Amino acid sequence: MDGEHMIEKGSYLQKERSHVSEERSHLAVKREYEIEKGSYLQEEWSHVIEERAHLPVKREHEIEKMAHLQMN
């Protein structure tokens, strides 16, 4: 293997390492985004559960309101 070929191969490997590094960086950003998204969805789900817990109470109030209106 001659010197010129070794230089080309070294240059190629350097570019490959650069691409791998860039790809890892993108994956880290993507992972961070996915974590934030998961956290947001978990928070939203908590709100949904909370809302569902309030529905029977809301329904009871509506029934009482209707009964009161019917009496008058």
PDB file of N, CA, C and O in Angstrom:
ATOM      1  N   MET A   1       0.849  -1.166   0.000  1.00  0.00           N
ATOM      2  CA  MET A   1       0.000   0.000   0.000  1.00  0.00           C
ATOM      3  C   MET A   1       0.903   1.240   0.000  1.00  0.00           C
ATOM      4  O   MET A   1       1.777   1.368   0.830  1.00  0.00           O
ATOM      5  N   ASP A   2       0.649   2.114  -0.906  1.00  0.00           N
ATOM      6  CA  ASP A   2       1.511   3.303  -0.985  1.00  0.00           C
ATOM      7  C   ASP A   2       0.998   4.424  -0.085  1.00  0.00           C
ATOM      8  O   ASP A   2      -0.113   4.382   0.431  1.00  0.00           O
ATOM      9  N   GLY A   3       1.801   5.439   0.119  1.00  0.00           N
ATOM     10  CA  GLY A   3       1.499   6.554   1.014  1.00  0.00           C
ATOM     11  C   GLY A   3       0.251   7.312   0.621  1.00  0.00           C
ATOM     12  O   GLY A   3      -0.538   7.713   1.477  1.00  0.00           O
ATOM     13  N   GLU A   4       0.087   7.506  -0.699  1.00  0.00           N
ATOM     14  CA  GLU A   4      -1.078   8.269  -1.182  1.00  0.00           C
ATOM     15  C   GLU A   4      -2.379   7.542  -0.833  1.00  0.00           C
ATOM     16  O   GLU A   4      -3.353   8.153  -0.407  1.00  0.00           O
ATOM     17  N   HIS A   5      -2.362   6.227  -1.010  1.00  0.00           N
ATOM     18  CA  HIS A   5      -3.535   5.415  -0.711  1.00  0.00           C
ATOM     19  C   HIS A   5      -3.854   5.466   0.797  1.00  0.00           C
ATOM     20  O   HIS A   5      -5.018   5.549   1.186  1.00  0.00           O
ATOM     21  N   MET A   6      -2.825   5.441   1.629  1.00  0.00           N
ATOM     22  CA  MET A   6      -3.000   5.509   3.082  1.00  0.00           C
ATOM     23  C   MET A   6      -3.608   6.863   3.483  1.00  0.00           C
ATOM     24  O   MET A   6      -4.476   6.924   4.353  1.00  0.00           O
ATOM     25  N   ILE A   7      -3.161   7.935   2.830  1.00  0.00           N
ATOM     26  CA  ILE A   7      -3.695   9.268   3.109  1.00  0.00           C
ATOM     27  C   ILE A   7      -5.175   9.329   2.737  1.00  0.00           C
ATOM     28  O   ILE A   7      -5.998   9.843   3.495  1.00  0.00           O
ATOM     29  N   GLU A   8      -5.526   8.764   1.567  1.00  0.00           N
ATOM     30  CA  GLU A   8      -6.930   8.738   1.132  1.00  0.00           C
ATOM     31  C   GLU A   8      -7.786   7.953   2.121  1.00  0.00           C
ATOM     32  O   GLU A   8      -8.873   8.378   2.489  1.00  0.00           O
ATOM     33  N   LYS A   9      -7.250   6.800   2.537  1.00  0.00           N
ATOM     34  CA  LYS A   9      -7.984   5.957   3.475  1.00  0.00           C
ATOM     35  C   LYS A   9      -8.160   6.696   4.814  1.00  0.00           C
ATOM     36  O   LYS A   9      -9.237   6.678   5.410  1.00  0.00           O
ATOM     37  N   GLY A  10      -7.119   7.361   5.266  1.00  0.00           N
ATOM     38  CA  GLY A  10      -7.194   8.137   6.509  1.00  0.00           C
ATOM     39  C   GLY A  10      -8.211   9.254   6.397  1.00  0.00           C
ATOM     40  O   GLY A  10      -8.975   9.516   7.336  1.00  0.00           O
ATOM     41  N   SER A  11      -8.233   9.917   5.254  1.00  0.00           N
ATOM     42  CA  SER A  11      -9.178  11.005   5.024  1.00  0.00           C
ATOM     43  C   SER A  11     -10.612  10.463   5.029  1.00  0.00           C
ATOM     44  O   SER A  11     -11.507  11.061   5.624  1.00  0.00           O
ATOM     45  N   TYR A  12     -10.790   9.322   4.379  1.00  0.00           N
ATOM     46  CA  TYR A  12     -12.104   8.678   4.333  1.00  0.00           C
ATOM     47  C   TYR A  12     -12.571   8.317   5.747  1.00  0.00           C
ATOM     48  O   TYR A  12     -13.706   8.584   6.132  1.00  0.00           O
ATOM     49  N   LEU A  13     -11.662   7.718   6.536  1.00  0.00           N
ATOM     50  CA  LEU A  13     -12.010   7.325   7.897  1.00  0.00           C
ATOM     51  C   LEU A  13     -12.346   8.541   8.760  1.00  0.00           C
ATOM     52  O   LEU A  13     -13.242   8.498   9.601  1.00  0.00           O
ATOM     53  N   GLN A  14     -11.629   9.619   8.548  1.00  0.00           N
ATOM     54  CA  GLN A  14     -11.895  10.855   9.288  1.00  0.00           C
ATOM     55  C   GLN A  14     -13.300  11.371   8.974  1.00  0.00           C
ATOM     56  O   GLN A  14     -14.041  11.777   9.872  1.00  0.00           O
ATOM     57  N   LYS A  15     -13.682  11.326   7.698  1.00  0.00           N
ATOM     58  CA  LYS A  15     -15.027  11.754   7.299  1.00  0.00           C
ATOM     59  C   LYS A  15     -16.089  10.851   7.926  1.00  0.00           C
ATOM     60  O   LYS A  15     -17.122  11.327   8.391  1.00  0.00           O
ATOM     61  N   GLU A  16     -15.804   9.542   7.925  1.00  0.00           N
ATOM     62  CA  GLU A  16     -16.752   8.597   8.516  1.00  0.00           C
ATOM     63  C   GLU A  16     -16.938   8.879  10.005  1.00  0.00           C
ATOM     64  O   GLU A  16     -18.053   8.887  10.509  1.00  0.00           O
ATOM     65  N   ARG A  17     -15.844   9.123  10.707  1.00  0.00           N
ATOM     66  CA  ARG A  17     -15.915   9.445  12.132  1.00  0.00           C
ATOM     67  C   ARG A  17     -16.729  10.723  12.345  1.00  0.00           C
ATOM     68  O   ARG A  17     -17.510  10.819  13.281  1.00  0.00           O
ATOM     69  N   SER A  18     -16.523  11.683  11.473  1.00  0.00           N
ATOM     70  CA  SER A  18     -17.254  12.934  11.560  1.00  0.00           C
ATOM     71  C   SER A  18     -18.751  12.690  11.386  1.00  0.00           C
ATOM     72  O   SER A  18     -19.572  13.239  12.131  1.00  0.00           O
ATOM     73  N   HIS A  19     -19.117  11.846  10.426  1.00  0.00           N
ATOM     74  CA  HIS A  19     -20.531  11.514  10.190  1.00  0.00           C
ATOM     75  C   HIS A  19     -21.124  10.789  11.402  1.00  0.00           C
ATOM     76  O   HIS A  19     -22.248  11.078  11.813  1.00  0.00           O
ATOM     77  N   VAL A  20     -20.368   9.864  11.952  1.00  0.00           N
ATOM     78  CA  VAL A  20     -20.842   9.113  13.115  1.00  0.00           C
ATOM     79  C   VAL A  20     -21.057  10.068  14.289  1.00  0.00           C
ATOM     80  O   VAL A  20     -22.077  10.001  14.983  1.00  0.00           O
ATOM     81  N   SER A  21     -20.122  10.975  14.487  1.00  0.00           N
ATOM     82  CA  SER A  21     -20.231  11.955  15.568  1.00  0.00           C
ATOM     83  C   SER A  21     -21.466  12.834  15.376  1.00  0.00           C
ATOM     84  O   SER A  21     -22.212  13.099  16.327  1.00  0.00           O
ATOM     85  N   GLU A  22     -21.675  13.267  14.152  1.00  0.00           N
ATOM     86  CA  GLU A  22     -22.836  14.097  13.826  1.00  0.00           C
ATOM     87  C   GLU A  22     -24.134  13.328  14.078  1.00  0.00           C
ATOM     88  O   GLU A  22     -25.084  13.858  14.650  1.00  0.00           O
ATOM     89  N   GLU A  23     -24.139  12.070  13.661  1.00  0.00           N
ATOM     90  CA  GLU A  23     -25.321  11.218  13.847  1.00  0.00           C
ATOM     91  C   GLU A  23     -25.619  11.025  15.336  1.00  0.00           C
ATOM     92  O   GLU A  23     -26.765  11.103  15.764  1.00  0.00           O
ATOM     93  N   ARG A  24     -24.584  10.814  16.131  1.00  0.00           N
ATOM     94  CA  ARG A  24     -24.769  10.667  17.584  1.00  0.00           C
ATOM     95  C   ARG A  24     -25.350  11.941  18.176  1.00  0.00           C
ATOM     96  O   ARG A  24     -26.207  11.887  19.062  1.00  0.00           O
ATOM     97  N   SER A  25     -24.876  13.066  17.693  1.00  0.00           N
ATOM     98  CA  SER A  25     -25.376  14.352  18.169  1.00  0.00           C
ATOM     99  C   SER A  25     -26.869  14.491  17.858  1.00  0.00           C
ATOM    100  O   SER A  25     -27.653  14.900  18.710  1.00  0.00           O
ATOM    101  N   HIS A  26     -27.253  14.121  16.635  1.00  0.00           N
ATOM    102  CA  HIS A  26     -28.667  14.177  16.241  1.00  0.00           C
ATOM    103  C   HIS A  26     -29.503  13.238  17.105  1.00  0.00           C
ATOM    104  O   HIS A  26     -30.610  13.582  17.520  1.00  0.00           O
ATOM    105  N   LEU A  27     -28.965  12.050  17.370  1.00  0.00           N
ATOM    106  CA  LEU A  27     -29.692  11.084  18.189  1.00  0.00           C
ATOM    107  C   LEU A  27     -29.867  11.596  19.614  1.00  0.00           C
ATOM    108  O   LEU A  27     -30.918  11.398  20.221  1.00  0.00           O
ATOM    109  N   ALA A  28     -28.861  12.275  20.140  1.00  0.00           N
ATOM    110  CA  ALA A  28     -28.957  12.836  21.487  1.00  0.00           C
ATOM    111  C   ALA A  28     -30.055  13.900  21.544  1.00  0.00           C
ATOM    112  O   ALA A  28     -30.855  13.935  22.484  1.00  0.00           O
ATOM    113  N   VAL A  29     -30.108  14.736  20.515  1.00  0.00           N
ATOM    114  CA  VAL A  29     -31.143  15.774  20.445  1.00  0.00           C
ATOM    115  C   VAL A  29     -32.517  15.123  20.316  1.00  0.00           C
ATOM    116  O   VAL A  29     -33.470  15.505  21.011  1.00  0.00           O
ATOM    117  N   LYS A  30     -32.602  14.116  19.465  1.00  0.00           N
ATOM    118  CA  LYS A  30     -33.873  13.417  19.255  1.00  0.00           C
ATOM    119  C   LYS A  30     -34.331  12.739  20.555  1.00  0.00           C
ATOM    120  O   LYS A  30     -35.504  12.799  20.917  1.00  0.00           O
ATOM    121  N   ARG A  31     -33.397  12.131  21.260  1.00  0.00           N
ATOM    122  CA  ARG A  31     -33.711  11.465  22.528  1.00  0.00           C
ATOM    123  C   ARG A  31     -34.227  12.487  23.539  1.00  0.00           C
ATOM    124  O   ARG A  31     -35.212  12.234  24.242  1.00  0.00           O
ATOM    125  N   GLU A  32     -33.564  13.625  23.611  1.00  0.00           N
ATOM    126  CA  GLU A  32     -33.985  14.689  24.525  1.00  0.00           C
ATOM    127  C   GLU A  32     -35.414  15.143  24.197  1.00  0.00           C
ATOM    128  O   GLU A  32     -36.239  15.333  25.078  1.00  0.00           O
ATOM    129  N   TYR A  33     -35.687  15.283  22.899  1.00  0.00           N
ATOM    130  CA  TYR A  33     -37.026  15.670  22.449  1.00  0.00           C
ATOM    131  C   TYR A  33     -38.052  14.613  22.853  1.00  0.00           C
ATOM    132  O   TYR A  33     -39.137  14.944  23.333  1.00  0.00           O
ATOM    133  N   GLU A  34     -37.704  13.338  22.656  1.00  0.00           N
ATOM    134  CA  GLU A  34     -38.621  12.248  22.997  1.00  0.00           C
ATOM    135  C   GLU A  34     -38.899  12.221  24.500  1.00  0.00           C
ATOM    136  O   GLU A  34     -40.020  11.968  24.926  1.00  0.00           O
ATOM    137  N   ILE A  35     -37.872  12.502  25.300  1.00  0.00           N
ATOM    138  CA  ILE A  35     -38.049  12.549  26.756  1.00  0.00           C
ATOM    139  C   ILE A  35     -39.003  13.677  27.119  1.00  0.00           C
ATOM    140  O   ILE A  35     -39.929  13.491  27.919  1.00  0.00           O
ATOM    141  N   GLU A  36     -38.791  14.861  26.525  1.00  0.00           N
ATOM    142  CA  GLU A  36     -39.676  16.006  26.792  1.00  0.00           C
ATOM    143  C   GLU A  36     -41.103  15.700  26.353  1.00  0.00           C
ATOM    144  O   GLU A  36     -42.062  16.024  27.056  1.00  0.00           O
ATOM    145  N   LYS A  37     -41.232  15.081  25.178  1.00  0.00           N
ATOM    146  CA  LYS A  37     -42.546  14.731  24.650  1.00  0.00           C
ATOM    147  C   LYS A  37     -43.240  13.738  25.586  1.00  0.00           C
ATOM    148  O   LYS A  37     -44.420  13.889  25.891  1.00  0.00           O
ATOM    149  N   GLY A  38     -42.491  12.752  26.063  1.00  0.00           N
ATOM    150  CA  GLY A  38     -43.042  11.765  26.993  1.00  0.00           C
ATOM    151  C   GLY A  38     -43.493  12.418  28.287  1.00  0.00           C
ATOM    152  O   GLY A  38     -44.550  12.100  28.827  1.00  0.00           O
ATOM    153  N   SER A  39     -42.703  13.349  28.749  1.00  0.00           N
ATOM    154  CA  SER A  39     -43.026  14.061  29.983  1.00  0.00           C
ATOM    155  C   SER A  39     -44.306  14.880  29.787  1.00  0.00           C
ATOM    156  O   SER A  39     -45.192  14.887  30.649  1.00  0.00           O
ATOM    157  N   TYR A  40     -44.401  15.546  28.656  1.00  0.00           N
ATOM    158  CA  TYR A  40     -45.592  16.346  28.333  1.00  0.00           C
ATOM    159  C   TYR A  40     -46.832  15.440  28.256  1.00  0.00           C
ATOM    160  O   TYR A  40     -47.885  15.765  28.815  1.00  0.00           O
ATOM    161  N   LEU A  41     -46.695  14.299  27.572  1.00  0.00           N
ATOM    162  CA  LEU A  41     -47.834  13.397  27.432  1.00  0.00           C
ATOM    163  C   LEU A  41     -48.271  12.838  28.783  1.00  0.00           C
ATOM    164  O   LEU A  41     -49.467  12.686  29.038  1.00  0.00           O
ATOM    165  N   GLN A  42     -47.296  12.563  29.636  1.00  0.00           N
ATOM    166  CA  GLN A  42     -47.609  12.068  30.969  1.00  0.00           C
ATOM    167  C   GLN A  42     -48.392  13.123  31.759  1.00  0.00           C
ATOM    168  O   GLN A  42     -49.369  12.811  32.439  1.00  0.00           O
ATOM    169  N   GLU A  43     -47.973  14.371  31.616  1.00  0.00           N
ATOM    170  CA  GLU A  43     -48.658  15.477  32.286  1.00  0.00           C
ATOM    171  C   GLU A  43     -50.093  15.605  31.752  1.00  0.00           C
ATOM    172  O   GLU A  43     -51.038  15.772  32.524  1.00  0.00           O
ATOM    173  N   GLU A  44     -50.230  15.529  30.424  1.00  0.00           N
ATOM    174  CA  GLU A  44     -51.559  15.617  29.811  1.00  0.00           C
ATOM    175  C   GLU A  44     -52.449  14.483  30.297  1.00  0.00           C
ATOM    176  O   GLU A  44     -53.620  14.687  30.591  1.00  0.00           O
ATOM    177  N   TRP A  45     -51.890  13.286  30.386  1.00  0.00           N
ATOM    178  CA  TRP A  45     -52.649  12.125  30.824  1.00  0.00           C
ATOM    179  C   TRP A  45     -53.120  12.327  32.267  1.00  0.00           C
ATOM    180  O   TRP A  45     -54.244  11.987  32.623  1.00  0.00           O
ATOM    181  N   SER A  46     -52.261  12.918  33.092  1.00  0.00           N
ATOM    182  CA  SER A  46     -52.635  13.214  34.483  1.00  0.00           C
ATOM    183  C   SER A  46     -53.839  14.149  34.516  1.00  0.00           C
ATOM    184  O   SER A  46     -54.759  13.962  35.326  1.00  0.00           O
ATOM    185  N   HIS A  47     -53.830  15.149  33.631  1.00  0.00           N
ATOM    186  CA  HIS A  47     -54.964  16.079  33.549  1.00  0.00           C
ATOM    187  C   HIS A  47     -56.237  15.352  33.123  1.00  0.00           C
ATOM    188  O   HIS A  47     -57.314  15.619  33.657  1.00  0.00           O
ATOM    189  N   VAL A  48     -56.104  14.450  32.185  1.00  0.00           N
ATOM    190  CA  VAL A  48     -57.271  13.688  31.711  1.00  0.00           C
ATOM    191  C   VAL A  48     -57.840  12.855  32.861  1.00  0.00           C
ATOM    192  O   VAL A  48     -59.058  12.836  33.083  1.00  0.00           O
ATOM    193  N   ILE A  49     -56.957  12.195  33.601  1.00  0.00           N
ATOM    194  CA  ILE A  49     -57.407  11.373  34.728  1.00  0.00           C
ATOM    195  C   ILE A  49     -58.098  12.248  35.776  1.00  0.00           C
ATOM    196  O   ILE A  49     -59.151  11.880  36.309  1.00  0.00           O
ATOM    197  N   GLU A  50     -57.516  13.405  36.033  1.00  0.00           N
ATOM    198  CA  GLU A  50     -58.094  14.344  36.993  1.00  0.00           C
ATOM    199  C   GLU A  50     -59.485  14.797  36.539  1.00  0.00           C
ATOM    200  O   GLU A  50     -60.430  14.833  37.329  1.00  0.00           O
ATOM    201  N   GLU A  51     -59.596  15.132  35.246  1.00  0.00           N
ATOM    202  CA  GLU A  51     -60.888  15.561  34.690  1.00  0.00           C
ATOM    203  C   GLU A  51     -61.925  14.450  34.821  1.00  0.00           C
ATOM    204  O   GLU A  51     -63.068  14.704  35.188  1.00  0.00           O
ATOM    205  N   ARG A  52     -61.517  13.226  34.529  1.00  0.00           N
ATOM    206  CA  ARG A  52     -62.452  12.103  34.611  1.00  0.00           C
ATOM    207  C   ARG A  52     -62.915  11.889  36.050  1.00  0.00           C
ATOM    208  O   ARG A  52     -64.056  11.496  36.287  1.00  0.00           O
ATOM    209  N   ALA A  53     -62.037  12.152  36.999  1.00  0.00           N
ATOM    210  CA  ALA A  53     -62.404  12.008  38.409  1.00  0.00           C
ATOM    211  C   ALA A  53     -63.465  13.039  38.795  1.00  0.00           C
ATOM    212  O   ALA A  53     -64.320  12.769  39.638  1.00  0.00           O
ATOM    213  N   HIS A  54     -63.431  14.201  38.156  1.00  0.00           N
ATOM    214  CA  HIS A  54     -64.396  15.259  38.457  1.00  0.00           C
ATOM    215  C   HIS A  54     -65.738  15.058  37.740  1.00  0.00           C
ATOM    216  O   HIS A  54     -66.730  15.674  38.137  1.00  0.00           O
ATOM    217  N   LEU A  55     -65.771  14.235  36.713  1.00  0.00           N
ATOM    218  CA  LEU A  55     -67.010  14.077  35.937  1.00  0.00           C
ATOM    219  C   LEU A  55     -68.199  13.598  36.773  1.00  0.00           C
ATOM    220  O   LEU A  55     -69.290  14.162  36.635  1.00  0.00           O
ATOM    221  N   PRO A  56     -68.047  12.601  37.633  1.00  0.00           N
ATOM    222  CA  PRO A  56     -69.222  12.185  38.429  1.00  0.00           C
ATOM    223  C   PRO A  56     -69.748  13.321  39.309  1.00  0.00           C
ATOM    224  O   PRO A  56     -70.964  13.478  39.454  1.00  0.00           O
ATOM    225  N   VAL A  57     -68.860  14.115  39.864  1.00  0.00           N
ATOM    226  CA  VAL A  57     -69.277  15.247  40.698  1.00  0.00           C
ATOM    227  C   VAL A  57     -70.007  16.273  39.834  1.00  0.00           C
ATOM    228  O   VAL A  57     -71.071  16.773  40.220  1.00  0.00           O
ATOM    229  N   LYS A  58     -69.449  16.570  38.662  1.00  0.00           N
ATOM    230  CA  LYS A  58     -70.105  17.510  37.737  1.00  0.00           C
ATOM    231  C   LYS A  58     -71.494  16.986  37.362  1.00  0.00           C
ATOM    232  O   LYS A  58     -72.464  17.729  37.325  1.00  0.00           O
ATOM    233  N   ARG A  59     -71.566  15.695  37.077  1.00  0.00           N
ATOM    234  CA  ARG A  59     -72.830  15.081  36.661  1.00  0.00           C
ATOM    235  C   ARG A  59     -73.858  15.192  37.788  1.00  0.00           C
ATOM    236  O   ARG A  59     -75.022  15.519  37.553  1.00  0.00           O
ATOM    237  N   GLU A  60     -73.418  14.942  39.006  1.00  0.00           N
ATOM    238  CA  GLU A  60     -74.302  15.040  40.163  1.00  0.00           C
ATOM    239  C   GLU A  60     -74.839  16.464  40.309  1.00  0.00           C
ATOM    240  O   GLU A  60     -76.028  16.665  40.560  1.00  0.00           O
ATOM    241  N   HIS A  61     -73.962  17.444  40.118  1.00  0.00           N
ATOM    242  CA  HIS A  61     -74.388  18.855  40.189  1.00  0.00           C
ATOM    243  C   HIS A  61     -75.406  19.169  39.107  1.00  0.00           C
ATOM    244  O   HIS A  61     -76.379  19.890  39.362  1.00  0.00           O
ATOM    245  N   GLU A  62     -75.182  18.638  37.916  1.00  0.00           N
ATOM    246  CA  GLU A  62     -76.119  18.874  36.818  1.00  0.00           C
ATOM    247  C   GLU A  62     -77.474  18.252  37.130  1.00  0.00           C
ATOM    248  O   GLU A  62     -78.530  18.842  36.858  1.00  0.00           O
ATOM    249  N   ILE A  63     -77.464  17.061  37.704  1.00  0.00           N
ATOM    250  CA  ILE A  63     -78.718  16.374  38.056  1.00  0.00           C
ATOM    251  C   ILE A  63     -79.465  17.189  39.115  1.00  0.00           C
ATOM    252  O   ILE A  63     -80.679  17.400  39.016  1.00  0.00           O
ATOM    253  N   GLU A  64     -78.714  17.662  40.118  1.00  0.00           N
ATOM    254  CA  GLU A  64     -79.336  18.482  41.171  1.00  0.00           C
ATOM    255  C   GLU A  64     -79.924  19.770  40.584  1.00  0.00           C
ATOM    256  O   GLU A  64     -81.011  20.198  40.957  1.00  0.00           O
ATOM    257  N   LYS A  65     -79.188  20.363  39.668  1.00  0.00           N
ATOM    258  CA  LYS A  65     -79.635  21.597  39.035  1.00  0.00           C
ATOM    259  C   LYS A  65     -80.931  21.355  38.251  1.00  0.00           C
ATOM    260  O   LYS A  65     -81.888  22.135  38.344  1.00  0.00           O
ATOM    261  N   MET A  66     -80.948  20.254  37.495  1.00  0.00           N
ATOM    262  CA  MET A  66     -82.144  19.925  36.713  1.00  0.00           C
ATOM    263  C   MET A  66     -83.336  19.656  37.637  1.00  0.00           C
ATOM    264  O   MET A  66     -84.450  20.101  37.378  1.00  0.00           O
ATOM    265  N   ALA A  67     -83.079  18.940  38.718  1.00  0.00           N
ATOM    266  CA  ALA A  67     -84.166  18.631  39.677  1.00  0.00           C
ATOM    267  C   ALA A  67     -84.702  19.929  40.272  1.00  0.00           C
ATOM    268  O   ALA A  67     -85.923  20.098  40.430  1.00  0.00           O
ATOM    269  N   HIS A  68     -83.809  20.818  40.594  1.00  0.00           N
ATOM    270  CA  HIS A  68     -84.216  22.108  41.178  1.00  0.00           C
ATOM    271  C   HIS A  68     -85.032  22.915  40.169  1.00  0.00           C
ATOM    272  O   HIS A  68     -86.034  23.532  40.518  1.00  0.00           O
ATOM    273  N   LEU A  69     -84.583  22.915  38.907  1.00  0.00           N
ATOM    274  CA  LEU A  69     -85.323  23.650  37.874  1.00  0.00           C
ATOM    275  C   LEU A  69     -86.698  23.045  37.641  1.00  0.00           C
ATOM    276  O   LEU A  69     -87.660  23.773  37.375  1.00  0.00           O
ATOM    277  N   GLN A  70     -86.793  21.736  37.726  1.00  0.00           N
ATOM    278  CA  GLN A  70     -88.093  21.076  37.513  1.00  0.00           C
ATOM    279  C   GLN A  70     -89.072  21.390  38.644  1.00  0.00           C
ATOM    280  O   GLN A  70     -90.290  21.434  38.448  1.00  0.00           O
ATOM    281  N   MET A  71     -88.522  21.582  39.847  1.00  0.00           N
ATOM    282  CA  MET A  71     -89.375  21.891  40.999  1.00  0.00           C
ATOM    283  C   MET A  71     -90.000  23.280  40.867  1.00  0.00           C
ATOM    284  O   MET A  71     -91.099  23.523  41.325  1.00  0.00           O
ATOM    285  N   ASN A  72     -89.272  24.187  40.243  1.00  0.00           N
ATOM    286  CA  ASN A  72     -89.761  25.571  40.125  1.00  0.00           C
ATOM    287  C   ASN A  72     -90.600  25.803  38.910  1.00  0.00           C
ATOM    288  O   ASN A  72     -90.831  25.289  38.020  1.00  0.00           O
TER     289      ASN A  72
END
